[in-house]
mmCIF file of C-alpha atoms in Angstrom:
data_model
loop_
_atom_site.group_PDB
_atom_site.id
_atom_site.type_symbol
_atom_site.label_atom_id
_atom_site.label_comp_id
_atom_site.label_asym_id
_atom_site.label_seq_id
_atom_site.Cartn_x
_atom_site.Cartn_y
_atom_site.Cartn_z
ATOM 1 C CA UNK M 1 15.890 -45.991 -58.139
ATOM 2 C CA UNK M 2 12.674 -47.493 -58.188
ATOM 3 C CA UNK M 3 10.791 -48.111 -61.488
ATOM 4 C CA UNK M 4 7.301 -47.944 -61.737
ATOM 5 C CA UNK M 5 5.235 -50.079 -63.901
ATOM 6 C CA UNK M 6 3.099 -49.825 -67.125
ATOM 7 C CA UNK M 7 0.248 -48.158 -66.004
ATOM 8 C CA UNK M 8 -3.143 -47.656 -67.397
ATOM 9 C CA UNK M 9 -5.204 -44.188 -68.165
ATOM 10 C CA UNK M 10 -8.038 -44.448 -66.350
ATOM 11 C CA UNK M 11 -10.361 -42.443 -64.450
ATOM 12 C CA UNK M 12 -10.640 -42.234 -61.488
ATOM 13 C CA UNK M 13 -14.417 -43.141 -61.109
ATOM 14 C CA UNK M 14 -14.303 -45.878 -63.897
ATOM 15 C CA UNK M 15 -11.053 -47.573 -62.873
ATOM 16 C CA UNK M 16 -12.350 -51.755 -63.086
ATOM 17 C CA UNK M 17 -12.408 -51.026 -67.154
ATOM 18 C CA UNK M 18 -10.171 -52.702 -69.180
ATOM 19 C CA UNK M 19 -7.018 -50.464 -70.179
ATOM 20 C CA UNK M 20 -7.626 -48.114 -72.743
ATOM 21 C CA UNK M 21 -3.982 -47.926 -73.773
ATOM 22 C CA UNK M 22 -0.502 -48.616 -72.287
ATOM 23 C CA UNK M 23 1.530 -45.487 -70.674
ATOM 24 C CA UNK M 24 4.846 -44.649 -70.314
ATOM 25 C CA UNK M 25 7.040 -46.521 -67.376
ATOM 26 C CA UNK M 26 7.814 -43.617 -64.778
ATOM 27 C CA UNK M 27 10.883 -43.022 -63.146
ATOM 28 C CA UNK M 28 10.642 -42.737 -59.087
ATOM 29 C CA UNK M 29 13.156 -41.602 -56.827
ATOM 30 C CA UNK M 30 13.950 -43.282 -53.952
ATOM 31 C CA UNK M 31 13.139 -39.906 -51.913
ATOM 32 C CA UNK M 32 9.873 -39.216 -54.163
ATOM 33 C CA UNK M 33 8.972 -42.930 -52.669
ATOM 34 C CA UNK M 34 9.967 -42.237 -48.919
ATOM 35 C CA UNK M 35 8.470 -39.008 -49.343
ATOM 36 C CA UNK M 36 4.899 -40.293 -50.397
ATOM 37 C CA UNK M 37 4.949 -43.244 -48.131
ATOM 38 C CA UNK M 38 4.902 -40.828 -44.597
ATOM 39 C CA UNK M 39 2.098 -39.200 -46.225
ATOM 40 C CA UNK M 40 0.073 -42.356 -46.341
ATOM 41 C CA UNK M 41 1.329 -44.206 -43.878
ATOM 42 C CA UNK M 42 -0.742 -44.603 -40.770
ATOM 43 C CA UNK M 43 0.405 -42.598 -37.700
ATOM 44 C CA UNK M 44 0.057 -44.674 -34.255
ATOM 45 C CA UNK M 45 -2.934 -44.129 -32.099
ATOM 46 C CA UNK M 46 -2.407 -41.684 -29.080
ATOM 47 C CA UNK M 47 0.045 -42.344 -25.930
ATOM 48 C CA UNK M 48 -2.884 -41.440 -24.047
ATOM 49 C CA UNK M 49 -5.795 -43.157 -25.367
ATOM 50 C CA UNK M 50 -8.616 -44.681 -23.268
ATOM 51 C CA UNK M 51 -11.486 -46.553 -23.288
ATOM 52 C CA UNK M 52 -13.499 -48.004 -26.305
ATOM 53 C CA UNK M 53 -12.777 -51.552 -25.941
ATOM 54 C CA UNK M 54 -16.273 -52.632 -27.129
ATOM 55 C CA UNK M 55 -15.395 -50.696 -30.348
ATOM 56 C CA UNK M 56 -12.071 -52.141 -30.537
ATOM 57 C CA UNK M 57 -14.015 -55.849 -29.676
ATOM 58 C CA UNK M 58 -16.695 -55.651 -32.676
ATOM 59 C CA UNK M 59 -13.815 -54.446 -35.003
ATOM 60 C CA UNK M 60 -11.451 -57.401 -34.129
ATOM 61 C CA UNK M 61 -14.539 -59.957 -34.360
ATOM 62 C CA UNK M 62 -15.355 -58.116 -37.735
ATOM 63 C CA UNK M 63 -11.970 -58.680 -39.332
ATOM 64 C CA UNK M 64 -11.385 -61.544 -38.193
ATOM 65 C CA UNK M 65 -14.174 -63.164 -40.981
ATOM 66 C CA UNK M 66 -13.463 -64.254 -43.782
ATOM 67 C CA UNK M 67 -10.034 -63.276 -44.616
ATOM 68 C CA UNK M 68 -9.593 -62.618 -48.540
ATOM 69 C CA UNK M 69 -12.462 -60.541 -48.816
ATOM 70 C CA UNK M 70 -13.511 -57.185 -48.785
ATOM 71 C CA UNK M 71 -14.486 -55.718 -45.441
ATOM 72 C CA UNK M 72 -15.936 -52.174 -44.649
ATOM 73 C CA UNK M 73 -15.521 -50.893 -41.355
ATOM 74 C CA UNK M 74 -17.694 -47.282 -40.193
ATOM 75 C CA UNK M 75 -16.710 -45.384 -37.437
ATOM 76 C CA UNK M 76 -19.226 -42.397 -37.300
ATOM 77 C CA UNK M 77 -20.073 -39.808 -34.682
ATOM 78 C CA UNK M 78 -19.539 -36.313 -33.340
ATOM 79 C CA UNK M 79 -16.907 -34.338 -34.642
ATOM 80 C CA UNK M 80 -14.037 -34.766 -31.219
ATOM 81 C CA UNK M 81 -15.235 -38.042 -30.147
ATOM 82 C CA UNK M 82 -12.069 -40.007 -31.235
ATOM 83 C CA UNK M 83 -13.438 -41.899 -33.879
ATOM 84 C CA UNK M 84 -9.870 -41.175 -35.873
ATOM 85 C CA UNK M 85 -7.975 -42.710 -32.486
ATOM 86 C CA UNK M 86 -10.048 -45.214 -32.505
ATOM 87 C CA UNK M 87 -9.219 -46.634 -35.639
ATOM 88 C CA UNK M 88 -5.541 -46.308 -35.195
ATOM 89 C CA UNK M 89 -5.770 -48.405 -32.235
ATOM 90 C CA UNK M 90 -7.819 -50.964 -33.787
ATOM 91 C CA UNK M 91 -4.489 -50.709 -36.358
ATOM 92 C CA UNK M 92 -1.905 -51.102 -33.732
ATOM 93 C CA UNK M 93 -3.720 -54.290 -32.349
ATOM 94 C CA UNK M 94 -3.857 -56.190 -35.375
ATOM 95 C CA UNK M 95 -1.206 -57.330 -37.471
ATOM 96 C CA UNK M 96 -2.575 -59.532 -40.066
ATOM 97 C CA UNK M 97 -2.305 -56.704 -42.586
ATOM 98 C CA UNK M 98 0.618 -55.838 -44.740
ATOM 99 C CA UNK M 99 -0.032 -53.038 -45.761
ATOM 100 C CA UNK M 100 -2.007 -50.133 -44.274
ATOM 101 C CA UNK M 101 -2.495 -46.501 -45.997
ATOM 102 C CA UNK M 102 -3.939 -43.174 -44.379
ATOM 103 C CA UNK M 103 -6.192 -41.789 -46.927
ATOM 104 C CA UNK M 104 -7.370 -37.939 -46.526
ATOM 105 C CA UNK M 105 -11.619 -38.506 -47.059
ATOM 106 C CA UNK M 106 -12.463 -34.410 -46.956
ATOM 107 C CA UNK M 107 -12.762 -34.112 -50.550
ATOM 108 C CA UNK M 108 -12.273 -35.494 -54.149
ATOM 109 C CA UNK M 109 -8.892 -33.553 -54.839
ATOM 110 C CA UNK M 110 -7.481 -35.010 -51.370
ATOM 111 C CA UNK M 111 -8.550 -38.514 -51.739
ATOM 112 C CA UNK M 112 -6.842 -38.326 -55.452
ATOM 113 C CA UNK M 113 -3.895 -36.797 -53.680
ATOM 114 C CA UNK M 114 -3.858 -39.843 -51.042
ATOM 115 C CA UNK M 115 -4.330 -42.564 -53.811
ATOM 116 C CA UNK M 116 -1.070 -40.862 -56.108
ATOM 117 C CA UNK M 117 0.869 -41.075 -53.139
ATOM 118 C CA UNK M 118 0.006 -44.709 -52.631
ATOM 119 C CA UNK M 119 0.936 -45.261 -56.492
ATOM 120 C CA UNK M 120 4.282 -43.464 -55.694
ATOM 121 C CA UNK M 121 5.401 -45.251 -52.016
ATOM 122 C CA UNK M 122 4.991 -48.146 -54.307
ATOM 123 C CA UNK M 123 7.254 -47.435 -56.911
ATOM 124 C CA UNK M 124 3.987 -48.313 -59.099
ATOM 125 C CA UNK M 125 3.661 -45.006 -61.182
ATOM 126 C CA UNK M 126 2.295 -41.524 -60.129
ATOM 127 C CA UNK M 127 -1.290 -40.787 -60.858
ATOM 128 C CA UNK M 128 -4.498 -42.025 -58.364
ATOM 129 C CA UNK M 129 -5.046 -44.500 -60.982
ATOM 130 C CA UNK M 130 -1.662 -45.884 -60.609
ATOM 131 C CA UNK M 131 -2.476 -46.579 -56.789
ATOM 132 C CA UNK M 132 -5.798 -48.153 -57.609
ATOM 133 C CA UNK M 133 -4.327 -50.330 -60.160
ATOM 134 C CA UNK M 134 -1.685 -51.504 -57.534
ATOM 135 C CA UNK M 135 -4.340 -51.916 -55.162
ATOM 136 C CA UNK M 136 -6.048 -53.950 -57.298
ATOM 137 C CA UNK M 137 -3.153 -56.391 -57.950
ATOM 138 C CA UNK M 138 -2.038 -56.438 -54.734
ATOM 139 C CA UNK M 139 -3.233 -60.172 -53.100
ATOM 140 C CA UNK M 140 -1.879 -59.392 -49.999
ATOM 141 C CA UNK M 141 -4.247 -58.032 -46.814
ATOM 142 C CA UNK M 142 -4.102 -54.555 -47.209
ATOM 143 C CA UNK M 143 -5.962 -51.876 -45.236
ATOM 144 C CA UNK M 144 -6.821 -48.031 -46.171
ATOM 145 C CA UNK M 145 -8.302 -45.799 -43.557
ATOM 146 C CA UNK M 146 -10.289 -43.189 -45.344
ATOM 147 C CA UNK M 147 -10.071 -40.265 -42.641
ATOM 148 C CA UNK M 148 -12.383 -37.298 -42.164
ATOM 149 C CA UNK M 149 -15.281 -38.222 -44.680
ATOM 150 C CA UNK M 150 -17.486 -35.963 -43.761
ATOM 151 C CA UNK M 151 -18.953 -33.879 -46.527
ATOM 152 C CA UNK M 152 -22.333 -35.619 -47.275
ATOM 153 C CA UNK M 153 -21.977 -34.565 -51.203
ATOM 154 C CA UNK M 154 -18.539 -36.727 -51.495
ATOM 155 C CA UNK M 155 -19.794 -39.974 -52.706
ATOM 156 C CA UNK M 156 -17.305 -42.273 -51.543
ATOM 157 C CA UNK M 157 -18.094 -45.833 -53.075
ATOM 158 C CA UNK M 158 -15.986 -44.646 -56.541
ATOM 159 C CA UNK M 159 -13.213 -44.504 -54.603
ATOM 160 C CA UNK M 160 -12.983 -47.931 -53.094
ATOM 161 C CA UNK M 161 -10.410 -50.015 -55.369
ATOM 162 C CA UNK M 162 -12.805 -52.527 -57.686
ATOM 163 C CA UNK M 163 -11.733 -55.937 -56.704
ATOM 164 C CA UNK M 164 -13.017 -58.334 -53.914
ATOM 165 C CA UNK M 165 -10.284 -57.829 -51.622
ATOM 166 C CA UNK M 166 -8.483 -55.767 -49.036
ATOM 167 C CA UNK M 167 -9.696 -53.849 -45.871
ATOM 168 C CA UNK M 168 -11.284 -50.554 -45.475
ATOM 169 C CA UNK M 169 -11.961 -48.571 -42.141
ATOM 170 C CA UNK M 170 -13.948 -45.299 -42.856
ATOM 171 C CA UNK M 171 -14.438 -42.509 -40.037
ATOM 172 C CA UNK M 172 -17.180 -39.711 -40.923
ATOM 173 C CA UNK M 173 -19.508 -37.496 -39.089
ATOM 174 C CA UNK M 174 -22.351 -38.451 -41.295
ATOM 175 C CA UNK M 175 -23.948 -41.433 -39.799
ATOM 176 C CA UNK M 176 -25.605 -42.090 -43.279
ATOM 177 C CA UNK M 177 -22.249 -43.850 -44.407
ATOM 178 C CA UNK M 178 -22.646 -46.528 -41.781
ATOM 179 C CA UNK M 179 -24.539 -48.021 -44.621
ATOM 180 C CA UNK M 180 -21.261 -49.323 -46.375
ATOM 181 C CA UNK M 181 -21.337 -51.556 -43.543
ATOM 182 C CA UNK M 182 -25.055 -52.457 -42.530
ATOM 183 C CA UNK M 183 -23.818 -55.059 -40.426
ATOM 184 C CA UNK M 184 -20.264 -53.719 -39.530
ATOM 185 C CA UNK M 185 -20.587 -49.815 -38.058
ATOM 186 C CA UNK M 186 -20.146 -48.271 -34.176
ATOM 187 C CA UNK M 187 -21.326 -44.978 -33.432
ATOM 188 C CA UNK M 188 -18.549 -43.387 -31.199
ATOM 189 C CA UNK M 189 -20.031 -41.134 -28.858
ATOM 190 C CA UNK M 190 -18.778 -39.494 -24.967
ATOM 191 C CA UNK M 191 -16.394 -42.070 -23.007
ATOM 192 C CA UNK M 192 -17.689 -43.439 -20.117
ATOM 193 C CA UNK M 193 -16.547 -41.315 -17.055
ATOM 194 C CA UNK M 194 -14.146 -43.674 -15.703
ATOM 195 C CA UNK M 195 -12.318 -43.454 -18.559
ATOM 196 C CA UNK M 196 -12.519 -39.960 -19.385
ATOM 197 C CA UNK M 197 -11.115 -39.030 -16.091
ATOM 198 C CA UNK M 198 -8.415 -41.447 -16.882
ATOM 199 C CA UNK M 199 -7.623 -39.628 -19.729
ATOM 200 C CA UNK M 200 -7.810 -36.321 -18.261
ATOM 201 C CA UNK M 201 -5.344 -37.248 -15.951
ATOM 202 C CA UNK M 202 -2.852 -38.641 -18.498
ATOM 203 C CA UNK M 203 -2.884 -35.522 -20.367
ATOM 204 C CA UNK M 204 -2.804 -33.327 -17.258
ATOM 205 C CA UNK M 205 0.525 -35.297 -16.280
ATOM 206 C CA UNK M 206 -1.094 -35.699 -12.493
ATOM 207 C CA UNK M 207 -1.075 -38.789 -10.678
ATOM 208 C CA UNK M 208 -3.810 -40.808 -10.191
ATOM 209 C CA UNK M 209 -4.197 -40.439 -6.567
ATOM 210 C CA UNK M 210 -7.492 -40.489 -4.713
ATOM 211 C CA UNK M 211 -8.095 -36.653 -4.678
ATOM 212 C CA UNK M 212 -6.509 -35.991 -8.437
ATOM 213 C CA UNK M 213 -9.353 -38.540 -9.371
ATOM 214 C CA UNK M 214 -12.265 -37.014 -7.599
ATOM 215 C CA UNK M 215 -11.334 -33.796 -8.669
ATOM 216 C CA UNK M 216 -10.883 -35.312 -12.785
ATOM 217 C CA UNK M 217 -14.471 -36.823 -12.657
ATOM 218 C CA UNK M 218 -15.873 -33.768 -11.426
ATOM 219 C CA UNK M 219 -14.070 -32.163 -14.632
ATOM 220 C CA UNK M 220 -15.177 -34.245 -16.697
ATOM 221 C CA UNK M 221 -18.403 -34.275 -16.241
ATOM 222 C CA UNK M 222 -18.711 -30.510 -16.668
ATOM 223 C CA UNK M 223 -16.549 -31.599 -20.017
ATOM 224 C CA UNK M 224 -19.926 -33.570 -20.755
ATOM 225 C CA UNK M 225 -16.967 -36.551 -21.367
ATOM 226 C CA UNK M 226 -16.319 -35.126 -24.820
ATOM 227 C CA UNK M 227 -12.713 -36.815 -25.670
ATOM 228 C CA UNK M 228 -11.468 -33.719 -27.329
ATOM 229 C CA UNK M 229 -12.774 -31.104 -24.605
ATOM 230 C CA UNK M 230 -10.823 -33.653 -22.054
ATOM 231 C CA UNK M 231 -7.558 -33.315 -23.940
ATOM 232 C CA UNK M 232 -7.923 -29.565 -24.174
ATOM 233 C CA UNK M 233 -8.427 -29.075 -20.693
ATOM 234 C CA UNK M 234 -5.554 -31.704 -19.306
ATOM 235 C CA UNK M 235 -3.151 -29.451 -21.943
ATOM 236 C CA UNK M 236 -4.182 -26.386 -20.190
ATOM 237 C CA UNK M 237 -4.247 -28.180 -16.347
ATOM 238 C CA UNK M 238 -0.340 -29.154 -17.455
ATOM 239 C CA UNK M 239 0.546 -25.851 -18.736
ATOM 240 C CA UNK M 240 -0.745 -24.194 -15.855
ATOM 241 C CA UNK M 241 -0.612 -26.717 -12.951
ATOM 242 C CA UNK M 242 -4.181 -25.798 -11.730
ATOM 243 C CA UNK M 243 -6.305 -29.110 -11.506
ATOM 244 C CA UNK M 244 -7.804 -28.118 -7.994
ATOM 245 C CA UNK M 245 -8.932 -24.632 -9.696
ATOM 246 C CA UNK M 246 -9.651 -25.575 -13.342
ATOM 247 C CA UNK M 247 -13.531 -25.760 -12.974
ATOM 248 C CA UNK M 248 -13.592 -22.293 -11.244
ATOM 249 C CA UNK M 249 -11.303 -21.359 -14.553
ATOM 250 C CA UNK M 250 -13.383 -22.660 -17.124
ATOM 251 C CA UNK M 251 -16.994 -21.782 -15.842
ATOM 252 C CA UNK M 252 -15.702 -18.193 -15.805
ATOM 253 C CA UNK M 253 -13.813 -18.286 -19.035
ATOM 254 C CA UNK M 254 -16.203 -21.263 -20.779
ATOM 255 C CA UNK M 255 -15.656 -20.056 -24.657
ATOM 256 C CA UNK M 256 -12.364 -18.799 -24.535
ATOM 257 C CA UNK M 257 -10.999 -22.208 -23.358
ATOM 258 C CA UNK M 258 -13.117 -23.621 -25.811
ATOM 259 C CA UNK M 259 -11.365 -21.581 -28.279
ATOM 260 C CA UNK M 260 -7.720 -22.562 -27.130
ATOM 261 C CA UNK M 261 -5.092 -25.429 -29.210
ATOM 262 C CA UNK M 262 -2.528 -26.827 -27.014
ATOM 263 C CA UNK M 263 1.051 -25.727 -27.819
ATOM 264 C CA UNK M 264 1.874 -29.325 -27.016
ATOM 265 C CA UNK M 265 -0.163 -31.974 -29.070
ATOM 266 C CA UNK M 266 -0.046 -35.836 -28.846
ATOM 267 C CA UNK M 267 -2.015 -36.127 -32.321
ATOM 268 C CA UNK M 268 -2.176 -34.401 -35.500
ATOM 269 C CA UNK M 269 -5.847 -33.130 -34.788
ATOM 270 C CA UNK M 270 -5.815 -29.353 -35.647
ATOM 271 C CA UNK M 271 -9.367 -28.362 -34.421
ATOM 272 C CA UNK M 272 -10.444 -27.323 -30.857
ATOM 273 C CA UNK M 273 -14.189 -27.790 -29.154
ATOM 274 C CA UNK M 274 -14.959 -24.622 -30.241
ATOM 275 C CA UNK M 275 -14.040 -25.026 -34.007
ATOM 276 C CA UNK M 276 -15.412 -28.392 -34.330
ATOM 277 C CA UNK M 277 -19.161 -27.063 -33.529
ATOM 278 C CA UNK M 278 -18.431 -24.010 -35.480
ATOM 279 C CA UNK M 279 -17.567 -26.411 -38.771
ATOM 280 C CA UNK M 280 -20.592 -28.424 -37.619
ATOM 281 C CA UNK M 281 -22.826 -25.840 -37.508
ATOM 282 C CA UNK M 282 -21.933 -23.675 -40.655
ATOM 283 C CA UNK M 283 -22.460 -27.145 -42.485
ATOM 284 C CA UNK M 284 -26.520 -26.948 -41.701
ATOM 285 C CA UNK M 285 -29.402 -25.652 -43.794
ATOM 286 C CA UNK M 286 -30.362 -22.008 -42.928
ATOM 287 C CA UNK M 287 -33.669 -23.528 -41.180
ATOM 288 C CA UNK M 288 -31.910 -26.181 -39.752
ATOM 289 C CA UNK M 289 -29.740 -23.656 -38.083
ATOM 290 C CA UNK M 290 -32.163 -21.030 -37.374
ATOM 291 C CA UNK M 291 -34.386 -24.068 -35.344
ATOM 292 C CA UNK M 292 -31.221 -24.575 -33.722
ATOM 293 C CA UNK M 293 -31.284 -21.287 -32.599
ATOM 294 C CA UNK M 294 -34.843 -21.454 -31.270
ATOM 295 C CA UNK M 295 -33.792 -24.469 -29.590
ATOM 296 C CA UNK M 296 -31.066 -22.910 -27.669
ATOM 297 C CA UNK M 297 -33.039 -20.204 -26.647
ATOM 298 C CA UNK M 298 -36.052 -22.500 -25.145
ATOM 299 C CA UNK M 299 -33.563 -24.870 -23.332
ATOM 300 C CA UNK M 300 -30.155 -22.656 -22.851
ATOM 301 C CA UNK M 301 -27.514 -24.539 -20.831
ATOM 302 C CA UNK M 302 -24.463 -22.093 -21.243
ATOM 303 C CA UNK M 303 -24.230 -22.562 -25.129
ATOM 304 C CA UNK M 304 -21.533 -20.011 -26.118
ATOM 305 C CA UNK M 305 -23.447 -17.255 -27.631
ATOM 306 C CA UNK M 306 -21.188 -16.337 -30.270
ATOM 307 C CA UNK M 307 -21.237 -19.610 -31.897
ATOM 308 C CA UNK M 308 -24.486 -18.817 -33.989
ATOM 309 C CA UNK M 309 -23.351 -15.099 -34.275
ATOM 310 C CA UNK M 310 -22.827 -16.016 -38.268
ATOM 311 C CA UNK M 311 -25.910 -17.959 -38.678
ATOM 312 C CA UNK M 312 -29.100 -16.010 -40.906
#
C-alpha cells in the first residue's frame, strides 16, 4: 500500500498560498497508483516518425539552459501536423528528466483530471491539488506535456505548478500561446517532401525502391505534405495494396478518404483530415466562417463542399 501525504485544500487556481488547513492522509492502492500512472505517463513517439530535426535541434539547445529552472516549450500549428509526435520524440531523446507526465490541455475538468492522477501515481493524495503540491516539492527535473490546448478561452498559466522549477512542453493550435515562450516556440507546419514520402512509405509497408519513391512524392504532394493526410493514405495503400493506383483513388473519392480512420493505428490520435478541419472550422466566428466561404468560392481548389454545409 502506498500512503499518501498530508495534503493541503487548495484551489486549483490559487495553489502557491500557504495551507489553509491540514487534511486527512489518504489511503492508495497499489493498483489505484499503477492505474493513474498509464494515464499520465507519456506514450513513445511514433515507429514511423520523420523529419523535424530543426524542431527537435531548438528544443534540445532550449533545455539544455540552465538546468533548475523553469522552461516553457510551444509547439503550435495546424491541427494534423504532428506537433503531439513531435514532442514525444523530443521526450525519447532526452533523458535528463525523471519524471515526465502527459497532461490532457482540452479543458479545465481534463487538466484537473490529469493533475489528480499525477497526485495518485505518486502515492501523494488524490485531488489536482495534491499533484501540484507534489510538483511543487519535487527538486528533481520533471517534465509535463500539456497536450491538445487548443481552446483559446482555457487560460492555461493557473495551471502551471507555482515554483521556479521543472519543465513544461505545451502543443496548441492557437499560435497566441507561443507567448509562454517568447523566445522558446516552433511553429510545426507540412514536412518537407523528402520526408513525407518517407513516411508515406513506412506506413504503406512498401519498400523504398526507386519507383515506390517516385510514385510516394507524387502522393504526397497531392497530400499537400500534411503528416496526418500521409498516414491516412499509407493505412489505406497497406490495406489495399494499391500505391501505383492510389492518386487515381483519391482524386475520384477526395472526401470520403478524407473521412476514413485506419483500423490499424500507430498513435492514439482519434481524428482524421476531414474531422480535424471540421473541428477547426466550427471553432470560427460566424463572419469569420462565412468570409471563409467567400474565399473558397473566389479561389476553389477541390475544397470538399460539404465541409461548410453547417456553417450560417
Amino acid at each position: 500500500l502506498f500512503y499518501g501525504s498530508q495534503i493541503t485544500n487548495l484551489n486549483v487556481y490559487s495553489h502557491s498560498q500557504e495551507p489553509r488547513h491540514q487534511g486527512q492522509i489518504e489511503l492508495i492502492t497499489q493498483e489505484q497508483c499503477h492505474t493513474a500512472l498509464a494515464l499520465v505517463r507519456c506514450p513513445p513517439a511514433s515507429q514511423i516518425f520523420q523529419g523535424r530535426q530543426d524542431i527537435l535541434d531548438k528544443m534540445q539547445q532550449y533545455f539544455s539552459q540552465e538546468p533548475k529552472k523553469r522552461r516553457i516549450f510551444v509547439l503550435h500549428g495546424l491541427g494534423g501536423t504532428g506537433k503531439t509526435q513531435a514532442a514525444l520524440k523530443f521526450l525519447e531523446s532526452i533523458h535528463e528528466f525523471a519524471k515526465r507526465f502527459f497532461v490532457n490541455a482540452s479543458s479545465p475538468e481534463a487538466l484537473k483530471t490529469s493533475f489528480m492522477n499525477i497526485a495518485i501515481s505518486q502515492g501523494f493524495g488524490k485531488t489536482p491539488e495534491a499533484g501540484f503540491q507534489w510538483l511543487i516539492s519535487e527538486n528533481k527535473e520533471w517534465t509535463l506535456l500539456f497536450d491538445n490546448a487548443d481552446d483559446p478561452k482555457l487560460k492555461l498559466s493557473p495551471f502551471f505548478p507555482q515554483c521556479t522549477h521543472g519543465n513544461i512542453i505545451i502543443t496548441s493550435r492557437n499560435p497566441q500561446l507561443a507567448a509562454y515562450g517568447p523566445a522558446s516556440h516552433s511553429q510545426v507546419g507540412d514536412l518537407d517532401k523528402e520526408n513525407a514520402a518517407l513516411l508515406l512509405l513506412a506506413r504503406a509497408v512498401k519498400e523504398h525502391t526507386d519507383e515506390n519513391h517516385t510514385l510516394a512524392m507524387g502522393i504526397v504532394q497531392e497530400l499537400s505534405c500534411l503528416p496526418l493526410a500521409i498516414v491516412q493514405a499509407g493505412a489505406y495503400i497497406a490495406k489495399f495494396k494499391c500505391l501505383l493506383d492510389y492518386l487515381h483513388i483519391y482524386r475520384q473519392n477526395k472526401e470520403e478518404l478524407l473521412r476514413q480512420h485506419p483500423d490499424q493505428t500507430l498513435d492514439d490520435y482519434e481524428w482524421t483530415v476531414y474531422t480535424t478541419w471540421q473541428i477547426s472550422f466550427e471553432e470560427l466566428s460566424p463572419v469569420a466562417a462565412q468570409f471563409l466561404q467567400v474565399c473558397s468560392v473566389l479561389h476553389y481548389n477541390n475544397i470538399p463542399q460539404s465541409i461548410f454545409a453547417n456553417a450560417t
